Short mmCIF file of C-alpha atoms in Angstrom, two decimals:
data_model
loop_
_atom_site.label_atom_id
_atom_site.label_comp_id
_atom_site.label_asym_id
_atom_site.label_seq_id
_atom_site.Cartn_x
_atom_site.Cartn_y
_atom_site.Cartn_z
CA UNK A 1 -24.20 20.36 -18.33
CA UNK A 2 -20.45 18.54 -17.29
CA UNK A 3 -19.89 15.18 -18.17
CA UNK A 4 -21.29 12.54 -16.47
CA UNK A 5 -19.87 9.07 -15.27
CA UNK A 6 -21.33 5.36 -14.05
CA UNK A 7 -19.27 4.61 -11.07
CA UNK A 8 -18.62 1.41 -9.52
CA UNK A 9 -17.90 0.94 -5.93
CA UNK A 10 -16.32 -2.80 -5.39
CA UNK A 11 -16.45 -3.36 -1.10
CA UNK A 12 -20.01 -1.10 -1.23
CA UNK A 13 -20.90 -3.07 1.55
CA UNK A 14 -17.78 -2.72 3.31
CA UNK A 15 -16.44 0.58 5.50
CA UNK A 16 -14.18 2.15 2.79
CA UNK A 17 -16.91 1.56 0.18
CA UNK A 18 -19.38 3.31 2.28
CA UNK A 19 -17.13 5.67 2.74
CA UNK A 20 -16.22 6.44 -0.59
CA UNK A 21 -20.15 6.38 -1.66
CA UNK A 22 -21.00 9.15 0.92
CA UNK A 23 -17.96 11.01 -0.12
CA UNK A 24 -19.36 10.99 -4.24
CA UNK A 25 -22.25 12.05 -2.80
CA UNK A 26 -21.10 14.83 -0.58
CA UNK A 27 -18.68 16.35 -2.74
CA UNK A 28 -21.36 16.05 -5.50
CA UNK A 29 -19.19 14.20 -8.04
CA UNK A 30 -21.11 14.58 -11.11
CA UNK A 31 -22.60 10.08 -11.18
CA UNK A 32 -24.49 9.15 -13.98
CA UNK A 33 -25.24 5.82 -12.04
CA UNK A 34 -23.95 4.38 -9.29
CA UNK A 35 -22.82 1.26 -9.28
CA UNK A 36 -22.51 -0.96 -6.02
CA UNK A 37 -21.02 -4.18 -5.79
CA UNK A 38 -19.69 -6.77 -3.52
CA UNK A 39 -19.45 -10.43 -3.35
CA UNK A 40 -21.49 -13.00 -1.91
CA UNK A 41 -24.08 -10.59 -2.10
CA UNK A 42 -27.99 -11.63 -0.65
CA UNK A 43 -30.47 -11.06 -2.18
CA UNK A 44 -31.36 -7.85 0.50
CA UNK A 45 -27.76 -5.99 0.07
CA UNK A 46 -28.49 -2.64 -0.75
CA UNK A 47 -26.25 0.47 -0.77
CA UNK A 48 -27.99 4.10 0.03
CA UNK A 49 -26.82 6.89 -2.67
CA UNK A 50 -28.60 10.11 -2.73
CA UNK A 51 -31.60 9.24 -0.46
CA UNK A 52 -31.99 5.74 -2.81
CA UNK A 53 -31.59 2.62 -2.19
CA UNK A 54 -29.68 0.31 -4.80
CA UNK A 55 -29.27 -3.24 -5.31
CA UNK A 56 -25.44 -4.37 -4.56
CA UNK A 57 -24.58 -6.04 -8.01
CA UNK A 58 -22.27 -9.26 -7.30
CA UNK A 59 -18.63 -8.91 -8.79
CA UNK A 60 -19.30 -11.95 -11.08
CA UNK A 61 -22.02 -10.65 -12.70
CA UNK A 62 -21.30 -7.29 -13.71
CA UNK A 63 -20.76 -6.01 -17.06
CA UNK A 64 -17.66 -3.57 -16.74
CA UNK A 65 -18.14 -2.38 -20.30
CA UNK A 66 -20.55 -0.44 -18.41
CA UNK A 67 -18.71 1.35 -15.79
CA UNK A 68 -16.24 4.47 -16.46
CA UNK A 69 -14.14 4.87 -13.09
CA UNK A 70 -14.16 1.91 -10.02
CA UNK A 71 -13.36 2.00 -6.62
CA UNK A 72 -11.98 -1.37 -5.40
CA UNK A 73 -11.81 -1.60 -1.80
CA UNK A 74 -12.86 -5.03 -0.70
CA UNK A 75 -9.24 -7.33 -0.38
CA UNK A 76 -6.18 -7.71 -2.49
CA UNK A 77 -8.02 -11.11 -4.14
CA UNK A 78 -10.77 -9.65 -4.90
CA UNK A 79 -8.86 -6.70 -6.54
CA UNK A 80 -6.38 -9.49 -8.46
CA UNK A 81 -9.67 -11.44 -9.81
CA UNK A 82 -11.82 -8.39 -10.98
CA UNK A 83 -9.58 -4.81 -11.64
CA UNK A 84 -7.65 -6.84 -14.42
CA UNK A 85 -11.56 -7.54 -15.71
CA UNK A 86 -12.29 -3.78 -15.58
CA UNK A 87 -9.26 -2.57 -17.24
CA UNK A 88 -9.67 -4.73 -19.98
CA UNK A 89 -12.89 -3.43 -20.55
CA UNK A 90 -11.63 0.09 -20.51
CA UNK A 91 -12.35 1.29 -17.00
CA UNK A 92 -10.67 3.43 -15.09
CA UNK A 93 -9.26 1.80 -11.56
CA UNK A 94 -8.49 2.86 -8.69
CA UNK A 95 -7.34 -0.02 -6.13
CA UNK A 96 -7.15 1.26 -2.47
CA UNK A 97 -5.99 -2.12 -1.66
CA UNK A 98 -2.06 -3.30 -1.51
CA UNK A 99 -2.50 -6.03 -4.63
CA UNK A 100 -0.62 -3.89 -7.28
CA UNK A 101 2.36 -2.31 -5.36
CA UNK A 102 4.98 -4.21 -6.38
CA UNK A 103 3.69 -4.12 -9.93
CA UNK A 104 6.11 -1.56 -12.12
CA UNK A 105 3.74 -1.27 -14.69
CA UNK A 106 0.77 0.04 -12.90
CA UNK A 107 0.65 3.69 -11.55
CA UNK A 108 0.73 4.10 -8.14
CA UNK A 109 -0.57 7.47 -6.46
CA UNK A 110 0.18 9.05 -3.61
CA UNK A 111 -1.84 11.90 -2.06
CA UNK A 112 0.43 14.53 -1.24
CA UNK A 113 3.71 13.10 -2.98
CA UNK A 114 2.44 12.62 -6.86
CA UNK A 115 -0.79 13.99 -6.82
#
């Protein structure tokens, strides 16, 4: 069996995030646990993976030690409070926001140029 990962999806409530959830799913990325989060969440957010229906975690509250890859796609603050968080804790990021161009000393990819 391949490797498996816990995923987090910061924005799940937004269009990218929903987005990038039904693209894990359709492309069958191999998710341990899915991971959706927002902010100013109520108590009724839910994000839809695989036919289920899971609780949106607010940004504040979650645990990062327990995530392997995130998707950030809410806003460039809420990308410059939290990614730093995730990093720390060993995560892999990936921003689709525009909060770390500038920054030398993070990565930047570009489909089709440094893939």
């Amino acid at each position: 069996m391949s490797e498996q990962f816990n995923i987090g999806v910061v924005g799940a409530n937004g269009a990218v995030g929903k987005a990038i959830i039904d693209i894990l799913e359709e492309r069958d990325f191999p998710v341990e646990q899915l991971i959706a989060i927002d902010v100013d969440v109520s108590d009724d957010a839910t994000a839809l993976f695989k036919n289920k229906s899971l609780a949106i975690k607010e940004a504040k509250n979650t645990d990062w030690t327990t995530i392997n890859i995130v998707f950030f796609c809410h806003s460039d603050e809420v990308s410059l409070q939290f990614a730093p968080l995730a990093a720390q804790a060993g995560v892999a990021v990936i921003d689709s926001t525009n909060a770390f161009n500038q920054r030398p000393d993070i990565p930047m990819v570009i489909p089709h140029i440094n893939a």
